[in-house]
Coordinates of C-alpha atoms and ligand atoms in Angstrom, one line a residue:
Chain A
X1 CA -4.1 36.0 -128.7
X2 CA -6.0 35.1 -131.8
X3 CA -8.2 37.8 -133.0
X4 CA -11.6 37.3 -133.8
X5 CA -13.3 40.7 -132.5
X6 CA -15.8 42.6 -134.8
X7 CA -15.3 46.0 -136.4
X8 CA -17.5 48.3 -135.4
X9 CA -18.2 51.7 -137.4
X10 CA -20.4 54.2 -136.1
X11 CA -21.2 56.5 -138.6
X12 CA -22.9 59.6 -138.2
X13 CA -24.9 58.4 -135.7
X14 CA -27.7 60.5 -134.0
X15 CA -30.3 59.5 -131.4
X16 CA -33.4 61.7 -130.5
X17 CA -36.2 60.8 -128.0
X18 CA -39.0 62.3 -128.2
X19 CA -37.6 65.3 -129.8
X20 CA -34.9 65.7 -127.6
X21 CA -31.2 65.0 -129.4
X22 CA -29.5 62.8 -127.1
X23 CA -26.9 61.8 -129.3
X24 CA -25.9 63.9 -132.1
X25 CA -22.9 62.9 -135.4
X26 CA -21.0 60.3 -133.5
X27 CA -18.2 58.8 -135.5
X28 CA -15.9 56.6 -134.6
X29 CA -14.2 53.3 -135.7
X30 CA -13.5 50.4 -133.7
X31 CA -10.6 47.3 -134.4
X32 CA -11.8 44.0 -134.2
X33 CA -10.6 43.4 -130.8
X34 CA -10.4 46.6 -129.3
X35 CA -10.9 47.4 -125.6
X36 CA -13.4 50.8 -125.6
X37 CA -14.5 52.8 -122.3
X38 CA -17.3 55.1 -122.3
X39 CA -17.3 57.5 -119.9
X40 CA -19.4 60.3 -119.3
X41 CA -22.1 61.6 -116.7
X42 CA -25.1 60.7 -115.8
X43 CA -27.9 60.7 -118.5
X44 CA -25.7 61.9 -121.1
X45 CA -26.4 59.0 -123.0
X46 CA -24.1 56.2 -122.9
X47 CA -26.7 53.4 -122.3
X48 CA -28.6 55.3 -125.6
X49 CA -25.5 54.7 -127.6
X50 CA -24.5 50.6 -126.2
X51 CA -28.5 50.3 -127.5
X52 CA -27.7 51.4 -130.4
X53 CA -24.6 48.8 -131.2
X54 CA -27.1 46.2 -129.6
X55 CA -29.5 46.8 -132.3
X56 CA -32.1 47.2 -129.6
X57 CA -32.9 50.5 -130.5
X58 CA -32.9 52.6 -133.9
X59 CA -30.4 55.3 -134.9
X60 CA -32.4 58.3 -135.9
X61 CA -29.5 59.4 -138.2
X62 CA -26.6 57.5 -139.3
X63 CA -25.9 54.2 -139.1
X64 CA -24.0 51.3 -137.1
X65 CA -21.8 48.9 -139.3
X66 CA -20.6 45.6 -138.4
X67 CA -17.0 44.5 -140.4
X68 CA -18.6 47.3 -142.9
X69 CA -21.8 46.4 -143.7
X70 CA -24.7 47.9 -141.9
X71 CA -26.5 46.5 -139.0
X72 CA -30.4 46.0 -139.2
X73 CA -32.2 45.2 -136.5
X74 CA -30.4 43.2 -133.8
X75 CA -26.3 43.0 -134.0
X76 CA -26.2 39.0 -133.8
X77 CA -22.6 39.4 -133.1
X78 CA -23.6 41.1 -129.5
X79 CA -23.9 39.8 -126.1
X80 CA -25.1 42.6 -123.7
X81 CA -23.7 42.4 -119.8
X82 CA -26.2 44.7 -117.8
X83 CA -25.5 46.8 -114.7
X84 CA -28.6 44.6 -113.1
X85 CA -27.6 41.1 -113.9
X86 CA -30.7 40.0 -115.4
X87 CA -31.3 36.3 -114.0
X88 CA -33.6 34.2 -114.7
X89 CA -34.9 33.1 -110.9
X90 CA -36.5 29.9 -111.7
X91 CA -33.7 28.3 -113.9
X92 CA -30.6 26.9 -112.3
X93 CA -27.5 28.7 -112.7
X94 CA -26.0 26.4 -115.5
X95 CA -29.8 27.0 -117.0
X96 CA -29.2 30.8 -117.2
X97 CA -25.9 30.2 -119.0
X98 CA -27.6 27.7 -121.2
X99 CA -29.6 30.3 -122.2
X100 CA -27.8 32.2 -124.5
X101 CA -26.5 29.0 -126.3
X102 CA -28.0 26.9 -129.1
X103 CA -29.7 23.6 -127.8
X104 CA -29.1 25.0 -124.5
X105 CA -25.9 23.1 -124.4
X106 CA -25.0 22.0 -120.2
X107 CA -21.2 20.8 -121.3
X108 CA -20.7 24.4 -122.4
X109 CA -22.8 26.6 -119.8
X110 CA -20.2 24.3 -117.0
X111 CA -17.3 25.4 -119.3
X112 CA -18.2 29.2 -118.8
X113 CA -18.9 28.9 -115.9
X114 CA -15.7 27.7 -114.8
X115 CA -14.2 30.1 -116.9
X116 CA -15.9 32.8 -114.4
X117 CA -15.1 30.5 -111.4
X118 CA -18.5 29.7 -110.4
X119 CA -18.5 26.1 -111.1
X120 CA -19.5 24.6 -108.2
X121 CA -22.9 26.7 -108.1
X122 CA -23.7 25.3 -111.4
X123 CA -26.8 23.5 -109.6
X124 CA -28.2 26.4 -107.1
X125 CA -31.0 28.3 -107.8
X126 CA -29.6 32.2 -108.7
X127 CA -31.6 33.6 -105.1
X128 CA -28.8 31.8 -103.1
X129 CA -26.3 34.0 -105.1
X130 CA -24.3 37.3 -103.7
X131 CA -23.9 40.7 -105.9
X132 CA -20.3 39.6 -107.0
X133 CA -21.7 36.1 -108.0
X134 CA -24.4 37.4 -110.2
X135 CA -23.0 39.3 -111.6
X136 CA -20.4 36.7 -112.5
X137 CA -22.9 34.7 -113.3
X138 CA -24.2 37.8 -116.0
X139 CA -20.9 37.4 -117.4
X140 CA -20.6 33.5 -118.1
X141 CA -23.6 34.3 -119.7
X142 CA -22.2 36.6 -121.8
X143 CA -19.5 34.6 -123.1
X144 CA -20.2 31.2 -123.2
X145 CA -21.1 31.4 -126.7
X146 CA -17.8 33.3 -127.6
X147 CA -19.5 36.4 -128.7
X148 CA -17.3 38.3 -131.1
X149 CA -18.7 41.7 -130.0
X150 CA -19.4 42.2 -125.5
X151 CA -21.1 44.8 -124.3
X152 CA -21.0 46.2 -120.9
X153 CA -23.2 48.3 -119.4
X154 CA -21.9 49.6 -116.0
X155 CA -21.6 46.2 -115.0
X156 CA -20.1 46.4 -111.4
X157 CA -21.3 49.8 -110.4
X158 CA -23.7 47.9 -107.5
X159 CA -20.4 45.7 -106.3
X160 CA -17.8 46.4 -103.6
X161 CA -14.6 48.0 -104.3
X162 CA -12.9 44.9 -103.7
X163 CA -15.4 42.5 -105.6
X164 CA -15.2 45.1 -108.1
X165 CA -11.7 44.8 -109.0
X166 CA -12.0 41.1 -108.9
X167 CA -14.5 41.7 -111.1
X168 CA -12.6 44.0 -113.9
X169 CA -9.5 41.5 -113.7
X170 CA -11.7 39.0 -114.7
X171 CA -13.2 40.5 -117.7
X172 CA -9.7 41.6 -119.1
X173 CA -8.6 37.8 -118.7
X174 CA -11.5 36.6 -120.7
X175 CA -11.1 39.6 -123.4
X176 CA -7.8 38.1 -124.1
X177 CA -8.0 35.0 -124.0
X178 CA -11.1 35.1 -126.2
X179 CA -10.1 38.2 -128.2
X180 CA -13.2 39.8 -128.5
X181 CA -13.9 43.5 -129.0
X182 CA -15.5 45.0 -125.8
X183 CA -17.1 48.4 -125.3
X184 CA -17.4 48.9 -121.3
X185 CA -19.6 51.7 -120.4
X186 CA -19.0 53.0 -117.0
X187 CA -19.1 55.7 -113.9
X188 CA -15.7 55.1 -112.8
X189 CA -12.7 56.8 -114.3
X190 CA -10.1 54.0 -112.9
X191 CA -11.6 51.4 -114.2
X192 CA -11.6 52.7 -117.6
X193 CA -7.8 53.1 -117.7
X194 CA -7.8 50.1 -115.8
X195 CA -9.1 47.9 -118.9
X196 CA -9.4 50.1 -121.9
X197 CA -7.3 50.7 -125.2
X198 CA -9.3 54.0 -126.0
X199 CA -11.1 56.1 -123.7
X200 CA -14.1 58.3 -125.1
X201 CA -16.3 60.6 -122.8
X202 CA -19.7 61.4 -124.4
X203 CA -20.1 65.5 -123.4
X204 CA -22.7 67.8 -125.0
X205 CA -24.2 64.4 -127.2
X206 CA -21.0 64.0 -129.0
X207 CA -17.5 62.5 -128.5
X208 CA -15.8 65.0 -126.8
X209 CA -12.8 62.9 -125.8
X210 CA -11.4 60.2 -127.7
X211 CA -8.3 59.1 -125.6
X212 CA -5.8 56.5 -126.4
X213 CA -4.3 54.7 -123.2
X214 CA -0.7 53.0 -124.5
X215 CA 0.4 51.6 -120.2
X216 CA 1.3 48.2 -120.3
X217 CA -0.8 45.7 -119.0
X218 CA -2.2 44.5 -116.0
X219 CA -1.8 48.1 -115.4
X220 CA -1.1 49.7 -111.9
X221 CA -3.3 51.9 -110.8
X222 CA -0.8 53.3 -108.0
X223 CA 1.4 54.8 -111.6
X224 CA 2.6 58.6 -111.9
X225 CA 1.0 57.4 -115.4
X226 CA -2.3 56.7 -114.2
X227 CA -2.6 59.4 -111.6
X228 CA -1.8 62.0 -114.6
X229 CA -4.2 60.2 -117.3
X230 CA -6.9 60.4 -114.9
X231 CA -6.4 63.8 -113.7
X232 CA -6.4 64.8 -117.5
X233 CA -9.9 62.8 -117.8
X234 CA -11.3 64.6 -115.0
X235 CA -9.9 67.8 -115.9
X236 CA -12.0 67.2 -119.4
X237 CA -15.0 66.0 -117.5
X238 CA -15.6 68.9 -115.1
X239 CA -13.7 71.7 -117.3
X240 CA -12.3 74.6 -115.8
X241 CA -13.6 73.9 -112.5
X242 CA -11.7 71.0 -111.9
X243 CA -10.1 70.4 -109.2
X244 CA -11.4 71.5 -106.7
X245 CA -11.7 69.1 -103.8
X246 CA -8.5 67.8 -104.4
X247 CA -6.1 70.9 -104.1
X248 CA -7.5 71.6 -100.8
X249 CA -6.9 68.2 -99.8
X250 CA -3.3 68.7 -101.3
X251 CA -3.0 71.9 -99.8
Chain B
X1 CA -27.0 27.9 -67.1
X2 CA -26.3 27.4 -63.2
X3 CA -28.5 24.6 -63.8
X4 CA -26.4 23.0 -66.7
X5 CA -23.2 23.2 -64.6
X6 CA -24.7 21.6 -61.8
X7 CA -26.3 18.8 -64.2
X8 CA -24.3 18.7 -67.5
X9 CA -25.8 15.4 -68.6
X10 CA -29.9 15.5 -67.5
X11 CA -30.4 19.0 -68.0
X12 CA -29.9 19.1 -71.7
X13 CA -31.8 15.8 -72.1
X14 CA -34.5 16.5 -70.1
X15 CA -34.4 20.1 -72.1
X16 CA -34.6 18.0 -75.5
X17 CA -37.4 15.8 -74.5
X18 CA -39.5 18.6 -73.5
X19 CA -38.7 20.3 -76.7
X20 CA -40.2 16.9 -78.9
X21 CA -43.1 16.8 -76.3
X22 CA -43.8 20.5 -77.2
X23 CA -43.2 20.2 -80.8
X24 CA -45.4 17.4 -80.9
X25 CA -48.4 19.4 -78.9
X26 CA -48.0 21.9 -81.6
X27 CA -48.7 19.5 -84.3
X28 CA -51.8 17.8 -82.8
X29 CA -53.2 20.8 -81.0
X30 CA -55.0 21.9 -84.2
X31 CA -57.1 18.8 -84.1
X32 CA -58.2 18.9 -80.7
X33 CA -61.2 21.0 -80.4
X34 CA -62.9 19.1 -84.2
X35 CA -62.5 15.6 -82.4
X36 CA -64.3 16.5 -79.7
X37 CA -66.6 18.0 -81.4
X38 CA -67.0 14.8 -83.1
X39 CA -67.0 13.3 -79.8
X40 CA -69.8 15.3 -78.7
X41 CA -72.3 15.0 -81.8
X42 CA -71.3 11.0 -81.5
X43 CA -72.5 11.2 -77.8
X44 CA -75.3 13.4 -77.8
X45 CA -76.8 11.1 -81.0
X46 CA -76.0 8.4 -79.1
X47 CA -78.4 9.3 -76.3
X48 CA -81.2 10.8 -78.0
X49 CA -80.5 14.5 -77.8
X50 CA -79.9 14.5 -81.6
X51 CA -82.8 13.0 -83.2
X52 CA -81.3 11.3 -86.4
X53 CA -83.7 12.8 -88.5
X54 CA -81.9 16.1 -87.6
X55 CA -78.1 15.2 -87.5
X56 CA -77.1 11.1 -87.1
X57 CA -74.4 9.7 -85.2
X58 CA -71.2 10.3 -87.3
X59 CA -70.7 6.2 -86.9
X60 CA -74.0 6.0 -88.7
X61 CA -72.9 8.2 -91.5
X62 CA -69.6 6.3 -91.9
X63 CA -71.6 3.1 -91.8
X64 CA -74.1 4.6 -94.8
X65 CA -70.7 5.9 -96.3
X66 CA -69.7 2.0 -96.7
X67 CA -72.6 0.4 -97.5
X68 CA -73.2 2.8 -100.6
X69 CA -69.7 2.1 -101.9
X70 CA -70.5 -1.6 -101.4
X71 CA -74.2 -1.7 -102.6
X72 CA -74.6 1.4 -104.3
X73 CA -72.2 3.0 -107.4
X74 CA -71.1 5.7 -104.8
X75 CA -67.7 5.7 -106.5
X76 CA -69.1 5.9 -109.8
X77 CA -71.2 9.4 -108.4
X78 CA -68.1 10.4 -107.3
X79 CA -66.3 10.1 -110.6
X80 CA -69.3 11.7 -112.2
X81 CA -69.0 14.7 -110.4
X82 CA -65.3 14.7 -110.6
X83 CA -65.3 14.6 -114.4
X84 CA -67.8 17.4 -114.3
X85 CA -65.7 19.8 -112.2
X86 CA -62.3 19.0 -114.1
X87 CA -64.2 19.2 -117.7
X88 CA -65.5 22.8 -116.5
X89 CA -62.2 23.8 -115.3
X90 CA -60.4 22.4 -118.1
X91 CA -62.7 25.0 -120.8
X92 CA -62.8 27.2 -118.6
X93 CA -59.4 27.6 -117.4
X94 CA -57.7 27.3 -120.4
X95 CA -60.0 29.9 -122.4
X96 CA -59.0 32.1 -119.3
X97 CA -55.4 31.3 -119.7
X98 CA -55.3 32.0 -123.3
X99 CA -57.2 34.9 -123.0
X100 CA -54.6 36.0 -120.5
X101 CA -51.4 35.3 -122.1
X102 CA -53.3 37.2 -125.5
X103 CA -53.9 40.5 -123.4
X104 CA -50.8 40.6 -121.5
X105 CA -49.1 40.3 -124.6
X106 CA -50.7 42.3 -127.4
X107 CA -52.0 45.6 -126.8
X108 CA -54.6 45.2 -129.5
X109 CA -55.8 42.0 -128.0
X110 CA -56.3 44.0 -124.4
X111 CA -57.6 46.6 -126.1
X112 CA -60.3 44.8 -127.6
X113 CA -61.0 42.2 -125.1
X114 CA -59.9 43.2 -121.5
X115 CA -63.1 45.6 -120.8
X116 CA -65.8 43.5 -121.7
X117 CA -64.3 40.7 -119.5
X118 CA -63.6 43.2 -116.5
X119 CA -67.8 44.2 -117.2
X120 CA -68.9 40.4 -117.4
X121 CA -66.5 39.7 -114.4
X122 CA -69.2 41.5 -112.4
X123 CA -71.7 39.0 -112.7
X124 CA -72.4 36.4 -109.7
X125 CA -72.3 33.4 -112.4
X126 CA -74.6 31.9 -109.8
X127 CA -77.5 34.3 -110.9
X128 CA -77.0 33.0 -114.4
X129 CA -78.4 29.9 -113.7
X130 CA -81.8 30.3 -114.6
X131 CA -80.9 32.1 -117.7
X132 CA -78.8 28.9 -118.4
X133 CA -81.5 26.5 -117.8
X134 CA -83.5 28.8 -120.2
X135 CA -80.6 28.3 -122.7
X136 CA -79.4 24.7 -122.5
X137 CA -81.8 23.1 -120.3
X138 CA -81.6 21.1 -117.5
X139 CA -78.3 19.0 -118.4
X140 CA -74.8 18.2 -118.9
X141 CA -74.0 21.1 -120.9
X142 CA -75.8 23.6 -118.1
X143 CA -73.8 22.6 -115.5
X144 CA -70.4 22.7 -117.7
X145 CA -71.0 25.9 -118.8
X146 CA -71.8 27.4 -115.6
X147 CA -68.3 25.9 -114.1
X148 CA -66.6 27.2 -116.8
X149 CA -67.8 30.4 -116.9
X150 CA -67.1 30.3 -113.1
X151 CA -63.6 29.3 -113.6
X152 CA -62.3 31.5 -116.2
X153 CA -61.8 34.9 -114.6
X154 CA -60.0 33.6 -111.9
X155 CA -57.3 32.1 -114.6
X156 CA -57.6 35.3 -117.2
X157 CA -57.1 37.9 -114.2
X158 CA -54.6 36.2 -112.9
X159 CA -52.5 35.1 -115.9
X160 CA -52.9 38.3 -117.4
X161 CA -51.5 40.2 -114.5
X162 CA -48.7 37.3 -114.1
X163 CA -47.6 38.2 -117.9
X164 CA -48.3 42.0 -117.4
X165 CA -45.5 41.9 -114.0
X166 CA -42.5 40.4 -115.8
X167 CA -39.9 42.1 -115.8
X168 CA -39.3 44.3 -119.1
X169 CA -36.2 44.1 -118.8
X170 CA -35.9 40.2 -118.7
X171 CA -37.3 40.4 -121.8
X172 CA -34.9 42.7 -123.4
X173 CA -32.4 40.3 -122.5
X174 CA -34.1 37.1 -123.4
X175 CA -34.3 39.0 -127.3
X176 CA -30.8 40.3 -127.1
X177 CA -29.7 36.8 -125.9
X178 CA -31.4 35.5 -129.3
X179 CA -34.2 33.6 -128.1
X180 CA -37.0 33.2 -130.4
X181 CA -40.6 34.6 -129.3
X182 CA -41.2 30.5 -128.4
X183 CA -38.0 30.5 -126.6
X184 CA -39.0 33.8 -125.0
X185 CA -42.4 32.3 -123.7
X186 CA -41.1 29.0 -122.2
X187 CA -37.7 30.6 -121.2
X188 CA -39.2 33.5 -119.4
X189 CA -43.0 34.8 -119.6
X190 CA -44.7 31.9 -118.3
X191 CA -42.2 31.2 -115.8
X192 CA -42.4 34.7 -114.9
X193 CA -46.3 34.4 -114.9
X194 CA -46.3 31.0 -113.1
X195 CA -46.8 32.0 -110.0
X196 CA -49.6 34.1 -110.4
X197 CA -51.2 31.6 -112.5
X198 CA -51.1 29.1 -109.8
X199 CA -53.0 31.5 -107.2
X200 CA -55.7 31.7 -110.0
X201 CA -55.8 28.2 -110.2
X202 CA -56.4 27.6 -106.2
X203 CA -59.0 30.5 -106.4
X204 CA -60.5 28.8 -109.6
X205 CA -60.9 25.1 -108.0
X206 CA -62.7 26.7 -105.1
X207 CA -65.2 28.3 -107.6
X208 CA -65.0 25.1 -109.3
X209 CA -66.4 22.8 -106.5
X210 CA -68.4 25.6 -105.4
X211 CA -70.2 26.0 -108.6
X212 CA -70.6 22.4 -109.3
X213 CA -72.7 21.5 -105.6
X214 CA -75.2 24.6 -106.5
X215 CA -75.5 23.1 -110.6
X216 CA -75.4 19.6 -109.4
X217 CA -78.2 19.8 -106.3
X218 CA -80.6 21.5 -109.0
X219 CA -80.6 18.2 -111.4
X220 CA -78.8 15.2 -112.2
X221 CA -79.3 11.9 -112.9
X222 CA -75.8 11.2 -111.5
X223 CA -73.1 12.3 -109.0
X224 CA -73.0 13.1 -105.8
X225 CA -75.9 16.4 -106.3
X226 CA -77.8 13.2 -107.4
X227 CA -77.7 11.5 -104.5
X228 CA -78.1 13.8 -101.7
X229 CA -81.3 15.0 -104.1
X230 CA -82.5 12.2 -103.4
X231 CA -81.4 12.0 -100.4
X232 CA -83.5 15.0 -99.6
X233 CA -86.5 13.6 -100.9
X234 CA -86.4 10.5 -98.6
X235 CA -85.8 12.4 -96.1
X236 CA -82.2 10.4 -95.7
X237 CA -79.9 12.8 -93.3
X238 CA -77.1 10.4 -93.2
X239 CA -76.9 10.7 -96.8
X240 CA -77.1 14.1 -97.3
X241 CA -74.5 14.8 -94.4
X242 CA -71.9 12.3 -96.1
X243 CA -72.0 14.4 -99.6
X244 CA -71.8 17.6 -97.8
X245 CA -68.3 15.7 -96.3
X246 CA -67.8 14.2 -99.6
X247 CA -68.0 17.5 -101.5
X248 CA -65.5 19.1 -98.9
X249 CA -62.7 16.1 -99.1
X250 CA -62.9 16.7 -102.6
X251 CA -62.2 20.2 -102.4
X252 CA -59.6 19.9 -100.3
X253 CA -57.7 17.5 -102.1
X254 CA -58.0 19.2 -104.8
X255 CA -56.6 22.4 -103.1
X256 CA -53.9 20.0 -101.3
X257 CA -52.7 19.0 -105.2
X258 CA -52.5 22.4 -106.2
X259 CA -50.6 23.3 -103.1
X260 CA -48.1 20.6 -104.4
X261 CA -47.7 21.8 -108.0
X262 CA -47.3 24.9 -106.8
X263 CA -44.3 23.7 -103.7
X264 CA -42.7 21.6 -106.9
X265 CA -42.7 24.3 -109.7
X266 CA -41.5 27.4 -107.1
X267 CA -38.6 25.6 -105.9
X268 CA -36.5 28.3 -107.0
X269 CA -38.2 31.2 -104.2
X270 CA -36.1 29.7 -101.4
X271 CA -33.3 29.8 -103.5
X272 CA -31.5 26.6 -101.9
Ligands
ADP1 N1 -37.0 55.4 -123.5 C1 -36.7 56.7 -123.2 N2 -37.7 57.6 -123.1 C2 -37.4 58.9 -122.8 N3 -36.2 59.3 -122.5 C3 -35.2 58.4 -122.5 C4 -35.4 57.1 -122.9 N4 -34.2 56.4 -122.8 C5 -33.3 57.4 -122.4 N5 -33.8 58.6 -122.3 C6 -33.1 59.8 -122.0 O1 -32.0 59.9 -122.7 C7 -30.9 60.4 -121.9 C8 -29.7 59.5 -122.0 O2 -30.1 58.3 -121.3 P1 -29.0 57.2 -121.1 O3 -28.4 56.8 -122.4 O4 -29.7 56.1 -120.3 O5 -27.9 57.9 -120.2 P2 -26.7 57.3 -119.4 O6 -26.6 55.8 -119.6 O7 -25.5 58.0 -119.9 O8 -26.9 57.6 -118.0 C9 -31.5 60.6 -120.5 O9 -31.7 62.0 -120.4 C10 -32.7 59.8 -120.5 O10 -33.7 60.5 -119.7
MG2 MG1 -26.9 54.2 -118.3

């Protein structure tokens, strides 16, 4: 696997909307090529803080650094995969791939998409397309120019279970094989042990859990392993309370 | 189904053919009830209920119809009023489509200009006319201004409500997928605005026609206002009937065009 992920540091970073602190003194640094899972509940500020990285939005305190020197304005080393795919209806599917690239290159958009297995849909129009194959779709997008940096923004949350793990096997294939870093926000505490190197869960607008996940990969989510690192993340998640559903089930 | 048992071979074909004969009734059926209305006038010219002074035969108006294009420049009056229409539109429409892209893009733009064109929008542009005469005279540049002015809102309101619909979000990704603010515009606003746009444009080529017969039948020393003036004054029906037709094929065929753009550039809403 060669390597060529961006290093991200956040550093001090703060976010408040219209007066109200949504993030508040997150640090954390990030290895070129790391897998990263944000977890977290709703509207505690996850999509706030992948803006952030994106460039799309500003940090009110603190700053974002890219390989140590700090980000202005839009991270060009970013490509942003969003929970709605984000297709362009009137261009073919090769066209929405082209998008992203420079001269619009077809010979490359094909190559990602085949990379994503949706080759032979190059030519239909995005409308003809299921969830799963939009949102693959979303994805050759998002690497057909080799990003070094992908950002994932709860990107299967809308698909089946099955399509869904399709979905996440895919992504870890591409990550390495093309050895970029990823940050994967999302709602589903399997699928961040699933994929992830490090786990964080944004609680109270900091990093309340920064949680290294050393299993072997492809991982099996049927593990004692698993089952304990994800009762430990939902034990952080709902606190004492937790479980509760669960025991009676046991019971 | 007892029936397709007992005949397995004629049943279904008879079944077919009455399906084409049916399909084919529904095709035709539209045109029914205007040919024989046609038929009728035809006849009742024919026998002197319809004096011709009042309404001629339809063969005599398609006889008048080719004698002018042989003797007479008819074509040429045609072209006139053709160039005048698509002249109109052309100012007009594209001041309204700039106008529209400006306020659905920049608030300041709206700001300053989106009011005043919601207030002027108010105005028949028909009762301008005198007030246009007044200003320009009885001439070219009347008659353009008055299509232009005609044309315009359709194409501002509706471009600037096609740009003000996209999809915020498609533009966020269009920037985060590094397109340029050119790349942005082709790439997604006025694709995302095209369809809008073209219901404008079908609205604006019906003012445009619409417009152009009320400017045109006040004075011209060409086109097809020209003639049925004239028309008028000689007291010529079969003349002034065939520019009323005239004026009508041309708007149609000008809606039947836009139709087509608009089949050919929306391709992608079936999704096939
Ligand atoms: N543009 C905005 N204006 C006002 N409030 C916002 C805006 N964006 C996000 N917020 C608020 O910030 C908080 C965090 O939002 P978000 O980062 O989208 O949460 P998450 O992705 O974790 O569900 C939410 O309470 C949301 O209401
Ligand atoms: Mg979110």
């Amino acid at each position: 696997m060669s390597i060529r992920g961006v290093e991200l540091g956040l550093r001090g970073l703060g976010k408040a909307i219209a007066n109200r602190t949504i993030l508040h003194d997150i640090n954390l640094e990030i290895k070129p090529g790391e897998f990263i899972a944000i977890i977290g509940k709703s509207g505690c500020g996850k999509t706030t803080l992948l803006r952030l990285i994106a460039g799309l939005t500003e940090p009110t305190i603190g700053q974002v650094a890219l390989d140590n020197s700090p980000l202005a304005g839009l991270n060009p080393a970013a490509r942003v995969m969003f929970q709605d795919a984000r297709l362009l209806p009137w261009k073919r599917v090769w066209e929405n791939v082209a998008l992203g690239l420079p001269n619009l290159n077809p010979e490359h958009a094909l190559q990602a998409l085949h990379q994503v297995g949706l080759a032979d849909r190059a030519y239909d129009w995005p409308l003809g397309l299921s969830g799963g194959e939009r949102q693959r779709l979303a994805l050759a997008r998002a690497i057909a120019n080799t990003p070094s940096l992908l950002l994932l923004d709860e990107p299967f949350g809308a698909l089946d279970a099955l399509t869904r793990i399709e979905m996440q096997q895919l992504v870890e294939q591409l990550w390495r094989a093309q050895g970029f870093t990823a940050i994967l926000v999302t709602h589903d505490v399997e699928e961040a042990i699933a994929l992830a190197d490090r786990v964080l869960l944004i609680q109270n607008q900091h990093i309340a859990l920064n949680l290294p996940i050393h299993l072997p990969r492809s991982r099996q989510r049927g593990s004692a392993e698993f089952a304990a690192i994800k009762e430990q993340l939902l034990g952080a998640i709902f606190g004492a309370g937790y479980p509760l559903t669960s025991r009676v089930v046991g019971a | 189904m007892a029936l397709a048992i007992e005949q397995p071979t004629t049943a279904p074909r008879s079944a077919k053919k009455r399906l084409q004969l049916r399909q084919l009734g529904q095709r035709w059926l539209p045109w029914l009830v205007p040919i024989v209305l046609i038929g009728v006038w035809q006849l009742a010219a024919t026998i002197g209920w319809l004096s011709a002074r009042v309404l001629p035969a339809p063969s005599t108006i398609l006889q008048t119809t080719w004698e002018l294009l042989l003797h007479q420049n008819l074509l040429g009056d045609i072209a006139v009023s053709t160039r005048r229409a698509l002249l109109g539109l052309a100012i007009g429409g594209s001041l309204g489509f700039i106008f529209g892209l400006l306020n659905g893009t920049f608030p300041t733009s709206e700001r300053l200009f989106d009011s005043t064109f919601q207030m002027i929008r108010n105005i028949p542009h028909l009762a301008l006319l005198p007030l246009v005469i007044l200003w320009f005279g009885i001439g070219e540049t009347s008659r353009l201004f008055l299509v232009a002015f005609g044309v315009f809102f359709p194409l501002y309101l509706n471009t600037y409500h096609g740009v003000r619909s996209i999809d915020p979000n498609l533009r966020e990704m269009g920037i985060v997928y590094g397109l340029s603010k050119w790349g942005l515009f082709r790439h997604i606003i006025f694709p995302g605005a095209l369809p809008s746009i073209l219901v404008g444009l079908r609205f604006a080529l019906g003012v445009m026609w619409l417009t152009l017969i009320v400017a045109e039948s006040l004075a011209s020393n060409a086109g097809i206002g020209h003639l049925t003036m004239n028309a008028r004054e000689f007291m010529q029906t079969d003349v002034l009937v065939m520019g009323i037709v005239i004026y009508a094929l041309l708007g149609k065929l000008a809606d039947t065009i836009a139709r087509l753009i608009e089949r050919r550039s929306l391709r992608w809403r079936v999704g096939a």
